[in-house]
PDB file of C-alpha atoms and ligand atoms in Angstrom:
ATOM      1  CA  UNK A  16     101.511 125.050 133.501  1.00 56.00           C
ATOM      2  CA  UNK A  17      98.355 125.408 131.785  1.00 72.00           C
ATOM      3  CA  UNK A  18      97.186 126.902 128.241  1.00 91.00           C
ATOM      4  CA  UNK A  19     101.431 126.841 127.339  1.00 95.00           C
ATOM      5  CA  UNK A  20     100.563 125.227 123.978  1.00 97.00           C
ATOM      6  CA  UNK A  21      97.773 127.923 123.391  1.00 97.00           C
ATOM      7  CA  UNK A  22      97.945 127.831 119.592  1.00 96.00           C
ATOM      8  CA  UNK A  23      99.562 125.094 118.951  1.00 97.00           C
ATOM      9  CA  UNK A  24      98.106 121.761 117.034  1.00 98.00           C
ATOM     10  CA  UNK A  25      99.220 118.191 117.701  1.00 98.00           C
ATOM     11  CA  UNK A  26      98.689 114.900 115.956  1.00 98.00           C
ATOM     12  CA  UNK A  27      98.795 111.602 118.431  1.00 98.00           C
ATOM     13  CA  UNK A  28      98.502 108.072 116.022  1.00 98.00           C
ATOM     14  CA  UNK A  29      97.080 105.253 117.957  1.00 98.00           C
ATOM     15  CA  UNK A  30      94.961 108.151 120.513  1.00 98.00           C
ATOM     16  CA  UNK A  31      92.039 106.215 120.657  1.00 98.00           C
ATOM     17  CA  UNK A  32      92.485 104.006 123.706  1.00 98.00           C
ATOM     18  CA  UNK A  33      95.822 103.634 126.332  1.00 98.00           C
ATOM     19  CA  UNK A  34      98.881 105.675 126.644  1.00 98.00           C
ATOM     20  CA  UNK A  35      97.994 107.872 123.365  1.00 98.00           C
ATOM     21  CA  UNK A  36      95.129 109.086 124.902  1.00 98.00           C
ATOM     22  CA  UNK A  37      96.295 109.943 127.999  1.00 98.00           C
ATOM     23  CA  UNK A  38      98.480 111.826 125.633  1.00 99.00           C
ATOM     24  CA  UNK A  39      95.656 113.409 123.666  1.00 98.00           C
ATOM     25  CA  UNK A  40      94.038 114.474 127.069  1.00 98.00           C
ATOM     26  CA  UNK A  41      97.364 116.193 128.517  1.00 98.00           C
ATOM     27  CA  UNK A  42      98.203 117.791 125.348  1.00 98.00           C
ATOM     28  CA  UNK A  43      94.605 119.453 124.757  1.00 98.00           C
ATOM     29  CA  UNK A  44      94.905 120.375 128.797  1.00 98.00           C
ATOM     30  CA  UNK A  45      98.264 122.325 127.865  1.00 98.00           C
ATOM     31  CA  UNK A  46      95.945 124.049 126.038  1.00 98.00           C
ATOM     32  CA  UNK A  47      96.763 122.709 121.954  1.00 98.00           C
ATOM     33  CA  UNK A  48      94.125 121.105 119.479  1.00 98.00           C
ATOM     34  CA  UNK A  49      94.605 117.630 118.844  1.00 98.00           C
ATOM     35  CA  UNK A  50      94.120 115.427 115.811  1.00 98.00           C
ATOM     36  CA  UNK A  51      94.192 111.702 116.461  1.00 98.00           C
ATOM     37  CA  UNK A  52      94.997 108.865 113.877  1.00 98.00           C
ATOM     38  CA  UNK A  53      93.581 105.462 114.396  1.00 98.00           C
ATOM     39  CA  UNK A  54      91.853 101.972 113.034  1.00 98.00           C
ATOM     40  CA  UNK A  55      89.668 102.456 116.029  1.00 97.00           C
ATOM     41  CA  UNK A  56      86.449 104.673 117.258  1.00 96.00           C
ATOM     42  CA  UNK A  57      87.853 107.988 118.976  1.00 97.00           C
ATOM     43  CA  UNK A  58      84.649 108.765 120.936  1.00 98.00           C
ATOM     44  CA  UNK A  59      86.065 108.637 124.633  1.00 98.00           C
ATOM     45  CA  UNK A  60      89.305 111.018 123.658  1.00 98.00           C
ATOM     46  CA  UNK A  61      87.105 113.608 121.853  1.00 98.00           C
ATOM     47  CA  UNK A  62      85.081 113.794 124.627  1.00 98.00           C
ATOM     48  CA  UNK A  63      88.459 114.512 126.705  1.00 98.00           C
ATOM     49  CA  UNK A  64      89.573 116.729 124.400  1.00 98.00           C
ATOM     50  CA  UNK A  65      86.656 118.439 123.920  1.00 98.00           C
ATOM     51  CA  UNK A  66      86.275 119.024 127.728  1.00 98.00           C
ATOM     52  CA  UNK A  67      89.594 120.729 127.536  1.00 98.00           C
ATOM     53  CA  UNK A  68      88.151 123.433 125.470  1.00 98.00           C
ATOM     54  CA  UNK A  69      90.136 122.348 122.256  1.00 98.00           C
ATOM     55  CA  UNK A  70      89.367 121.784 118.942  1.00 98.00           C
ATOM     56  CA  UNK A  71      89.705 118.029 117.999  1.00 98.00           C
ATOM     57  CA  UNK A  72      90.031 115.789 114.614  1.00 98.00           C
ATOM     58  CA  UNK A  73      90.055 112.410 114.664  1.00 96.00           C
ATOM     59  CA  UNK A  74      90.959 110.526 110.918  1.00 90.00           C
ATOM     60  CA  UNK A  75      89.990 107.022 110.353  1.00 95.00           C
ATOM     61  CA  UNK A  76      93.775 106.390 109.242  1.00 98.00           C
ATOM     62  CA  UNK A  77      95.747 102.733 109.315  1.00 98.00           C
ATOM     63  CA  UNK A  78      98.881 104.233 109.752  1.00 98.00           C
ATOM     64  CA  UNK A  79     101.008 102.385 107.542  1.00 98.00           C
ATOM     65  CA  UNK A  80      99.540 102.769 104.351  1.00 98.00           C
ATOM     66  CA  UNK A  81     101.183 105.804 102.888  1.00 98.00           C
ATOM     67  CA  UNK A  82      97.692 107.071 100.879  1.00 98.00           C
ATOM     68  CA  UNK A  83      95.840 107.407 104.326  1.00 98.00           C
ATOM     69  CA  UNK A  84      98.611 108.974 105.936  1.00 98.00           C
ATOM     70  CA  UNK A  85      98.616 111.723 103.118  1.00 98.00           C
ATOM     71  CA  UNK A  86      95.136 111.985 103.035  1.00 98.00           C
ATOM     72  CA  UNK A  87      95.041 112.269 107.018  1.00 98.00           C
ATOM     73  CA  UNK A  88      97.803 114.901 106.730  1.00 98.00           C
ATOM     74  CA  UNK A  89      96.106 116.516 104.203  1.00 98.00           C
ATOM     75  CA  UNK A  90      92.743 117.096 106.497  1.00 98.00           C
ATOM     76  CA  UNK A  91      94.710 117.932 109.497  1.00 98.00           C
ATOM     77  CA  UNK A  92      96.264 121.103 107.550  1.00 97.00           C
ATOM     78  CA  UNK A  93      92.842 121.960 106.245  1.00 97.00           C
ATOM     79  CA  UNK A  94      90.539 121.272 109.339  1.00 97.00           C
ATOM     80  CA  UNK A  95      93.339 122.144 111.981  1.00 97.00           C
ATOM     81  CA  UNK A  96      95.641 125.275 110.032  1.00 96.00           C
ATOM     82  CA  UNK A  97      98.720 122.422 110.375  1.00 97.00           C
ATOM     83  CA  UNK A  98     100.691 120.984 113.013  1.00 98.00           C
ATOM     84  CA  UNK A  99     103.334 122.092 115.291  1.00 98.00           C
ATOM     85  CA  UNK A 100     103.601 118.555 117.646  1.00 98.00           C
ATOM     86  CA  UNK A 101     103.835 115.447 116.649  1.00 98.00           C
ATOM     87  CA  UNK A 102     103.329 112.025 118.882  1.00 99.00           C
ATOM     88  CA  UNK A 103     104.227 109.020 117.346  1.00 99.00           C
ATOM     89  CA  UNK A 104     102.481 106.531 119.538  1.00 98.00           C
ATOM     90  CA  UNK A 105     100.568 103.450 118.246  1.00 98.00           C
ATOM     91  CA  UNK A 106     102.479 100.381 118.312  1.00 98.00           C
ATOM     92  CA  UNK A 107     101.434  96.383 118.812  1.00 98.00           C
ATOM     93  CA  UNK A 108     103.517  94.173 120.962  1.00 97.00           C
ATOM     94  CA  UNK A 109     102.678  90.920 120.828  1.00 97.00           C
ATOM     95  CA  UNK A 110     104.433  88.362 122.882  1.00 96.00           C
ATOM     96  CA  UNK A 111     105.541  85.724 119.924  1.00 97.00           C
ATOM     97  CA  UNK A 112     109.086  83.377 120.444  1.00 98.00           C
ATOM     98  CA  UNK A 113     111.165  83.542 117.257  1.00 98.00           C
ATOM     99  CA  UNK A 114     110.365  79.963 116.271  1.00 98.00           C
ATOM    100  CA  UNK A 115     106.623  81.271 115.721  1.00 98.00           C
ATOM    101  CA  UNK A 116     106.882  85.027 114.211  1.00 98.00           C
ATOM    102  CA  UNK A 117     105.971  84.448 110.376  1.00 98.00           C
ATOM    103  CA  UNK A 118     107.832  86.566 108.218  1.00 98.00           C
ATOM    104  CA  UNK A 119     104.228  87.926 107.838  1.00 98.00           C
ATOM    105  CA  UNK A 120     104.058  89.138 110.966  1.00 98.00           C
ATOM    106  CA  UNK A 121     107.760  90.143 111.504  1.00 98.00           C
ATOM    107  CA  UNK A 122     106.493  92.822 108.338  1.00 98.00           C
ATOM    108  CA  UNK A 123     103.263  93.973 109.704  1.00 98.00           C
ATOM    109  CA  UNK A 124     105.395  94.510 113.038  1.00 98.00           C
ATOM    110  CA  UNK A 125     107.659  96.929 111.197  1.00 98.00           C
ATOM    111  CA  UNK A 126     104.830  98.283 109.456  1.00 98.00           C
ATOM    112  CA  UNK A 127     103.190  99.670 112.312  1.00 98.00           C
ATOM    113  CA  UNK A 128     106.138 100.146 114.874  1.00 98.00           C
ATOM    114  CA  UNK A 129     108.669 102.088 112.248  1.00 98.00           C
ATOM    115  CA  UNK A 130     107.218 102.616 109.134  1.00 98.00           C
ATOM    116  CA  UNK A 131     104.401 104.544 110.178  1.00 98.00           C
ATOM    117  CA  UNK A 132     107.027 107.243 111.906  1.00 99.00           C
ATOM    118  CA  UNK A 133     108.421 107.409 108.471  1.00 98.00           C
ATOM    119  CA  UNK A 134     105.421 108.012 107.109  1.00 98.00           C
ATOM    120  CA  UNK A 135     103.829 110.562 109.179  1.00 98.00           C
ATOM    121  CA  UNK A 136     107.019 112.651 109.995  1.00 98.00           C
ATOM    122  CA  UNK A 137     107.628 112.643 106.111  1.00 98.00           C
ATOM    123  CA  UNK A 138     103.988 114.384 105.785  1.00 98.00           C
ATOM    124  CA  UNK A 139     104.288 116.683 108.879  1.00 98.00           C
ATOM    125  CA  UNK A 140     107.863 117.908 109.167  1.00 98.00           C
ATOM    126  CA  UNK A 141     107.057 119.773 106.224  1.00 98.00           C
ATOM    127  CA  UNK A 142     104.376 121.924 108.143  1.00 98.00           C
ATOM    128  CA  UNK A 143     106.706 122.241 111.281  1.00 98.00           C
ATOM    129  CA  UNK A 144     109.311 123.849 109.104  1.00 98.00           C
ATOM    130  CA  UNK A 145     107.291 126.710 107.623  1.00 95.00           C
ATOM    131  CA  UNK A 146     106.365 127.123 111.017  1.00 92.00           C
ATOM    132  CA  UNK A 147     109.923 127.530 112.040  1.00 93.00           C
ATOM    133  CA  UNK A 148     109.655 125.449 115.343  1.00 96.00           C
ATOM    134  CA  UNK A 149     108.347 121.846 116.139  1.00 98.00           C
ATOM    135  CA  UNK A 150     108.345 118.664 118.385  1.00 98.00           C
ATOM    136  CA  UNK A 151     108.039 115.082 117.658  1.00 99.00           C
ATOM    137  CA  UNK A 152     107.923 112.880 120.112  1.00 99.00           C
ATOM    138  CA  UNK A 153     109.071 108.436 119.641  1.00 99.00           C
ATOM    139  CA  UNK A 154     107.601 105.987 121.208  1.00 98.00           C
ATOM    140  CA  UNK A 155     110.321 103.362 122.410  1.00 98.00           C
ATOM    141  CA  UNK A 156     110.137 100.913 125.197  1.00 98.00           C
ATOM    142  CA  UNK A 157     112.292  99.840 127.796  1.00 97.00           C
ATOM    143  CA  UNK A 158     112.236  96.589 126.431  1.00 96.00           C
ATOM    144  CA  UNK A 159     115.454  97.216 124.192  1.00 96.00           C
ATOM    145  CA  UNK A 160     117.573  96.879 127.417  1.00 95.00           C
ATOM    146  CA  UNK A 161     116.057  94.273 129.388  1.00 93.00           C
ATOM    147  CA  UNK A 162     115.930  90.323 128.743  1.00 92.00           C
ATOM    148  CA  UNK A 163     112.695  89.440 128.248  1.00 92.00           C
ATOM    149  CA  UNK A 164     111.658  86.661 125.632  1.00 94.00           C
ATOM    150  CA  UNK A 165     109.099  86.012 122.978  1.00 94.00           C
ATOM    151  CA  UNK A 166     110.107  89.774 121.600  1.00 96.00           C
ATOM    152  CA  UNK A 167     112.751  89.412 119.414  1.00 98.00           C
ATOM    153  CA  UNK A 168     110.088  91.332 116.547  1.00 98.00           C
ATOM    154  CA  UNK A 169     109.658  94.252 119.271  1.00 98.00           C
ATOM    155  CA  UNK A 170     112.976  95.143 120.699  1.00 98.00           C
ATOM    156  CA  UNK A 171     114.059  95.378 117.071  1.00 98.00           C
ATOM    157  CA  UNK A 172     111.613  97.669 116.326  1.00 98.00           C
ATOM    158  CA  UNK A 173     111.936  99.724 119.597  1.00 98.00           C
ATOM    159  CA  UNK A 174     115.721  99.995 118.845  1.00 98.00           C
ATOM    160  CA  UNK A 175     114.630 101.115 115.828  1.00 98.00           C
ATOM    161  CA  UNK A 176     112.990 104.247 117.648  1.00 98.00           C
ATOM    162  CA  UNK A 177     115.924 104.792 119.287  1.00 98.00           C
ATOM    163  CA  UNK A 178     118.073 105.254 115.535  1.00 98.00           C
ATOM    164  CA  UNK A 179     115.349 107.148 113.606  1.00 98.00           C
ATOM    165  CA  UNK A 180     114.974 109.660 116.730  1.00 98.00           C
ATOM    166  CA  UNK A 181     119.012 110.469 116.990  1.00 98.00           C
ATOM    167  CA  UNK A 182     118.997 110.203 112.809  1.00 98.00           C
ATOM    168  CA  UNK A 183     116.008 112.903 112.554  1.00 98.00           C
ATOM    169  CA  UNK A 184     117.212 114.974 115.619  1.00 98.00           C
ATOM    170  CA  UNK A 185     120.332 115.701 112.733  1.00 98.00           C
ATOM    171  CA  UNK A 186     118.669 116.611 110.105  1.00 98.00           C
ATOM    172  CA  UNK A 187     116.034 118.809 112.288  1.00 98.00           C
ATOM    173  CA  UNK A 188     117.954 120.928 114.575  1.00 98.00           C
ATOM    174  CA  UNK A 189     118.604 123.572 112.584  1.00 98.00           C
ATOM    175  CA  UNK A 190     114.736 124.005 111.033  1.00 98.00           C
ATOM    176  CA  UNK A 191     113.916 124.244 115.454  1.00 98.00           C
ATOM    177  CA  UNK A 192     112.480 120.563 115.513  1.00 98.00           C
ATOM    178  CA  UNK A 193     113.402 118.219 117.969  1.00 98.00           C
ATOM    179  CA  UNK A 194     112.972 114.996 118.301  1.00 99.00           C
ATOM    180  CA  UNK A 195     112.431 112.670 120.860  1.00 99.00           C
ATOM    181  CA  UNK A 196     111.711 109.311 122.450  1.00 98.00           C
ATOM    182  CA  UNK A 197     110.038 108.300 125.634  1.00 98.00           C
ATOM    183  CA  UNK A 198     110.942 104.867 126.861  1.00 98.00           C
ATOM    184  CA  UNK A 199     108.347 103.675 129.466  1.00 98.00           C
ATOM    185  CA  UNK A 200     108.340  99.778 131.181  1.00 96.00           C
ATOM    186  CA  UNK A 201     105.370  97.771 131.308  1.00 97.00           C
ATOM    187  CA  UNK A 202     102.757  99.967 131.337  1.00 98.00           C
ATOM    188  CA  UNK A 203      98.760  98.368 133.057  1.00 98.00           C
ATOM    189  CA  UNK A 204      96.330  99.550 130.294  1.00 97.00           C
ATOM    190  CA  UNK A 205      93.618  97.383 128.592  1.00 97.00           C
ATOM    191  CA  UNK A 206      95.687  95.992 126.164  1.00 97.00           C
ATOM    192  CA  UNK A 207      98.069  95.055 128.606  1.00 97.00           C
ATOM    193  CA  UNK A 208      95.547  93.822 131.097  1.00 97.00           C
ATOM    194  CA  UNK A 209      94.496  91.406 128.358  1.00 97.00           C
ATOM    195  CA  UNK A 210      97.985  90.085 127.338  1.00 96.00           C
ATOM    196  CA  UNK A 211     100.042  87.153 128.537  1.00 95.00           C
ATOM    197  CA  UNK A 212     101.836  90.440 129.657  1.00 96.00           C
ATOM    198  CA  UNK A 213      99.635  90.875 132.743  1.00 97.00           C
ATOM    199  CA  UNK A 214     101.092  87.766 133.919  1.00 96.00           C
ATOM    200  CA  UNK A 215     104.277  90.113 135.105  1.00 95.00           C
ATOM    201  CA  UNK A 216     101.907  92.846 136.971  1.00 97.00           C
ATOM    202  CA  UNK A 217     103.173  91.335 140.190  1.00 97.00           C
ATOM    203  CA  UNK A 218     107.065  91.059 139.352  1.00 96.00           C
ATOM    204  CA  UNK A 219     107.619  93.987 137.135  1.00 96.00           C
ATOM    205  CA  UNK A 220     106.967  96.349 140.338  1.00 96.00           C
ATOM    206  CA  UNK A 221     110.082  94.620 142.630  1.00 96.00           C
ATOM    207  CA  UNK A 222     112.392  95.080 139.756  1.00 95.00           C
ATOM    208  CA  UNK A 223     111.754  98.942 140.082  1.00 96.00           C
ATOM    209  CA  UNK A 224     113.066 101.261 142.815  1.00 97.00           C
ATOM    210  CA  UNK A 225     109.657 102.736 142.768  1.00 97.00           C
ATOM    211  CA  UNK A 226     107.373  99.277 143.397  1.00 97.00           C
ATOM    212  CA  UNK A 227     104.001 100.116 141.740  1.00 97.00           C
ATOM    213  CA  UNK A 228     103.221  99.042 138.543  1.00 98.00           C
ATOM    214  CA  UNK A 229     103.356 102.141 135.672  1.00 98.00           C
ATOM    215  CA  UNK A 230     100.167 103.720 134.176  1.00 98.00           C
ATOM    216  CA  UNK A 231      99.782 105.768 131.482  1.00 98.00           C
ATOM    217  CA  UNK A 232      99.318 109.326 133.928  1.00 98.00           C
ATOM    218  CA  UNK A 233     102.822 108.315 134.849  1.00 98.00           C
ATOM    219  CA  UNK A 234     104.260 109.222 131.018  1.00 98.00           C
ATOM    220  CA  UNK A 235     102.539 112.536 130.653  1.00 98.00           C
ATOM    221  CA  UNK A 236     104.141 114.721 132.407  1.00 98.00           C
ATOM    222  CA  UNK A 237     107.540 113.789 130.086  1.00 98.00           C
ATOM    223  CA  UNK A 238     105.525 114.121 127.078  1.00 98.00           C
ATOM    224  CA  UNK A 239     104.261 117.664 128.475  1.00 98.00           C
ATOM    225  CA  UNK A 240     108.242 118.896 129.208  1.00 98.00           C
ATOM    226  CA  UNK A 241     109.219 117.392 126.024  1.00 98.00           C
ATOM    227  CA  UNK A 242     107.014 119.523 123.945  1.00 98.00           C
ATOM    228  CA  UNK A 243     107.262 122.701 125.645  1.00 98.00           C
ATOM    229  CA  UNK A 244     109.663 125.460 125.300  1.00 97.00           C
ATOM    230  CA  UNK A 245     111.948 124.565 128.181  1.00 97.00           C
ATOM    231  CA  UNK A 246     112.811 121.327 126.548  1.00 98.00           C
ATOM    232  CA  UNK A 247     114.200 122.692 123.473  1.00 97.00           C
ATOM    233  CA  UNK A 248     117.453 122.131 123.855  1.00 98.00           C
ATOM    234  CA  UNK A 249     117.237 118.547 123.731  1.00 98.00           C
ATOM    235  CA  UNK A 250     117.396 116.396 121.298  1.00 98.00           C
ATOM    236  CA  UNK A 251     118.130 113.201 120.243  1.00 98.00           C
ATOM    237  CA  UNK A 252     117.613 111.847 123.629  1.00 98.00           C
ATOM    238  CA  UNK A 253     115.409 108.738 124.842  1.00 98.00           C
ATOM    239  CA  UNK A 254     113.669 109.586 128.039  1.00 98.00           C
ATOM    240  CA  UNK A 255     113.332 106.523 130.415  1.00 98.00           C
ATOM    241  CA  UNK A 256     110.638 106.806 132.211  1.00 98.00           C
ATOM    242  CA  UNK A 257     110.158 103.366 134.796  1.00 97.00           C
ATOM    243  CA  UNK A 258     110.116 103.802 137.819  1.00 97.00           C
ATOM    244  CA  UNK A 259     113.593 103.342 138.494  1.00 97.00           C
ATOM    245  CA  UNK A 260     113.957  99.774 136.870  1.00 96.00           C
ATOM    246  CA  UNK A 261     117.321 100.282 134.518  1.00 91.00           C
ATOM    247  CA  UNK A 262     120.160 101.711 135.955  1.00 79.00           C
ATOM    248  CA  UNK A 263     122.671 103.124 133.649  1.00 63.00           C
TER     249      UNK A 263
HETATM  250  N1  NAD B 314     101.724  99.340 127.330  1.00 58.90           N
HETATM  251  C1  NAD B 314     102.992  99.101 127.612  1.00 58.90           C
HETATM  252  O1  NAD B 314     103.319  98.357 128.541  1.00 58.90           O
HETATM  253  C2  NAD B 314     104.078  99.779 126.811  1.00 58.90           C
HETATM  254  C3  NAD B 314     105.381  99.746 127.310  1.00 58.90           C
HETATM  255  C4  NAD B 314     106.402 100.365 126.578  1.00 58.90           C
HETATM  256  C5  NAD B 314     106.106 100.993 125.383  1.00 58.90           C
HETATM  257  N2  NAD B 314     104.824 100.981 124.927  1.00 58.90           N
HETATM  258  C6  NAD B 314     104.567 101.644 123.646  1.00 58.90           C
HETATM  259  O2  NAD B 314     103.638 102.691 123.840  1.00 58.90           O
HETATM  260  C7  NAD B 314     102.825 102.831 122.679  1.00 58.90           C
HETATM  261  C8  NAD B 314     101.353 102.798 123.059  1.00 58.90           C
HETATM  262  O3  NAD B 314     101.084 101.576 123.715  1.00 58.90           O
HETATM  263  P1  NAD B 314      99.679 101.306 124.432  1.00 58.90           P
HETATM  264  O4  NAD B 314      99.938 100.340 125.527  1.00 58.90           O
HETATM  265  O5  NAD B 314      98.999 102.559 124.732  1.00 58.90           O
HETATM  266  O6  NAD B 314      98.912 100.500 123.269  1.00 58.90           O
HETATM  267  P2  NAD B 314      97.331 100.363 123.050  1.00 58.90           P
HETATM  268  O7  NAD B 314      97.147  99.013 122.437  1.00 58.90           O
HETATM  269  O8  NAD B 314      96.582 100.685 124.278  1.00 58.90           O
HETATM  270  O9  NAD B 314      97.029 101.495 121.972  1.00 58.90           O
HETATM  271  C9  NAD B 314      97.612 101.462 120.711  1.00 58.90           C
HETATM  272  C10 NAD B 314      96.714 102.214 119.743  1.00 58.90           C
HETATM  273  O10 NAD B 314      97.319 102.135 118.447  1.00 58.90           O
HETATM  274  C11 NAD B 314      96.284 101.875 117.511  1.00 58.90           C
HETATM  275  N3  NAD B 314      96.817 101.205 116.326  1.00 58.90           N
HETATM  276  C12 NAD B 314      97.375  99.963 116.257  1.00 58.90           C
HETATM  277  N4  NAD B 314      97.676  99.674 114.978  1.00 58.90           N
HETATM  278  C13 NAD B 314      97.315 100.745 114.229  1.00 58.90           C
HETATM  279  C14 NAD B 314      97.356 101.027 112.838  1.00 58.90           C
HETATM  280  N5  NAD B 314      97.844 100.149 111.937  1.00 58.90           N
HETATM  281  N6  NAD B 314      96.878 102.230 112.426  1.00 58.90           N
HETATM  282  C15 NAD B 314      96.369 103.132 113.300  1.00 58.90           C
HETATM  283  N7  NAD B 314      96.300 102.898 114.632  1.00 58.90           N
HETATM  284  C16 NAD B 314      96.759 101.713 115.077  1.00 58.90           C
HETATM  285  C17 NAD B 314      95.288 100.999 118.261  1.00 58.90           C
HETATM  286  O11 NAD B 314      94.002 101.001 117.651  1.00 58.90           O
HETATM  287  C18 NAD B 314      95.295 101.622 119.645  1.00 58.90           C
HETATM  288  O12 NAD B 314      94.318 102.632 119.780  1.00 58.90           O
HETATM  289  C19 NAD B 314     103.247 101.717 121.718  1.00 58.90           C
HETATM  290  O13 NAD B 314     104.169 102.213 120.775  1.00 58.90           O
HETATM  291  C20 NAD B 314     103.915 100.717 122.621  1.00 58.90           C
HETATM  292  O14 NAD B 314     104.869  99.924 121.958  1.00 58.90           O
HETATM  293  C21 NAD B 314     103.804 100.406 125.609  1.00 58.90           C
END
């Protein structure tokens, strides 16, 4: 359904490269503007955006440093009139066993996995309210249910994703904001393609009832429902999306 988020504005963190800008791309196809925050170069998902006929803003932003968020926020309401959608996407996974996660790294972790959708739903709730209406969309991973080792620092923080979306979903309801999480398994990107990660490529697929390995096309079409108007009466919820791998 094209152009159905004519008018609307959408910030994506971590849109420069995988599954955010696949998200970028959809969203400014469904017709809204999109602002991205990242540490890295936004070129190729301008240039997607762009193509899409929509207006685009990409902030130099680390995402868990709460000056930088402000200041991204900030430039978002003046460049891009506010912002109705928002994706909270960039996350690190690095495969680490307990014995070798610093408590260094167990922070920086939570930093950019949790804090950051503190951070930025603090500074944009606030515009989806005087609006009257809004989405914000989790990034989770499937990872919370399955055994898999050397993660101990990521499950936590994808459970995490799991609490703050049914918390916020409360508090929001009532303002028209829901709040959501999309739970995808391993997905093949570039990062993924050059992780110890890639070693499962060939398993991952005969674990699911659909046997191809995921790729980031394969999440948009949630994110796309999600944010529209005939998803608004759900909230809370964390969408797996897999392939058929976990069977509840
Ligand atoms: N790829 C998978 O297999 C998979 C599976 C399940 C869930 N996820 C989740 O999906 C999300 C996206 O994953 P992806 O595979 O597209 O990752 P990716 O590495 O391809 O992209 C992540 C983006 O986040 C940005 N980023 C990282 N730290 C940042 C910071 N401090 N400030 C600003 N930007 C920062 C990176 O620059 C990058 O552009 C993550 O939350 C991840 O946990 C991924």
């Amino acid at each position: 359904m094209m152009n159905r988020l004519e008018g609307m504005t959408a910030v994506v963190t971590g849109g420069a490269s995988g599954i955010g800008q696949a998200f970028a791309a959809r969203l400014a196809e469904d017709g809204a503007d999109v602002a991205v925050a990242d540490i890295k170069s936004c070129e190729q998902t301008e240039e997607m955006v762009r193509a899409a006929g929509r207006k685009f803003f990409a902030g130099e932003c680390d995402i868990t440093d709460p000056l930088q968020v402000q200041a991204f926020a900030s430039k978002v309401e003046e460049t891009m009139g506010g912002c109705n959608i928002l994706i909270n996407n960039a996350g690190i996974f690095p495969l680490q066993p307990f014995d070798e996660i610093s408590f260094e790294d167990w922070k920086n972790i939570l930093a950019i996995n949790v804090d950051s959708l503190f951070l930025f739903s603090k500074a944009f709730v606030p515009m989806m309210k005087k609006n009257g209406k809004g989405r914000i969309i989790n990034m989770s991973s499937t990872v919370y249910w399955l055994k898999i080792e050397a993660y101990v620092h990521y499950i936590t923080t994808k459970a995490a994703v799991i609490g703050f979306t049914r918390g916020l979903a409360n508090e929001l309801g009532a303002s028209g904001i829901t709040v959501n999480a999309i739970a995808p398994s391993l997905v093949r990107n570039a990062t993924t393609e050059a992780s110890p990660l890639a070693e499962m490529f060939d398993a991952i697929p005969q674990m699911q009832a659909i046997p191809r390995l995921q790729v980031p096309a394969d999440l948009v079409g949630t994110l796309s429902f999600l944010v529209s108007d005939d998803a608004e009466f759900i909230t809370g919820q964390t969408i797996v999306v897999d392939g058929g791998m976990i069977k509840s």
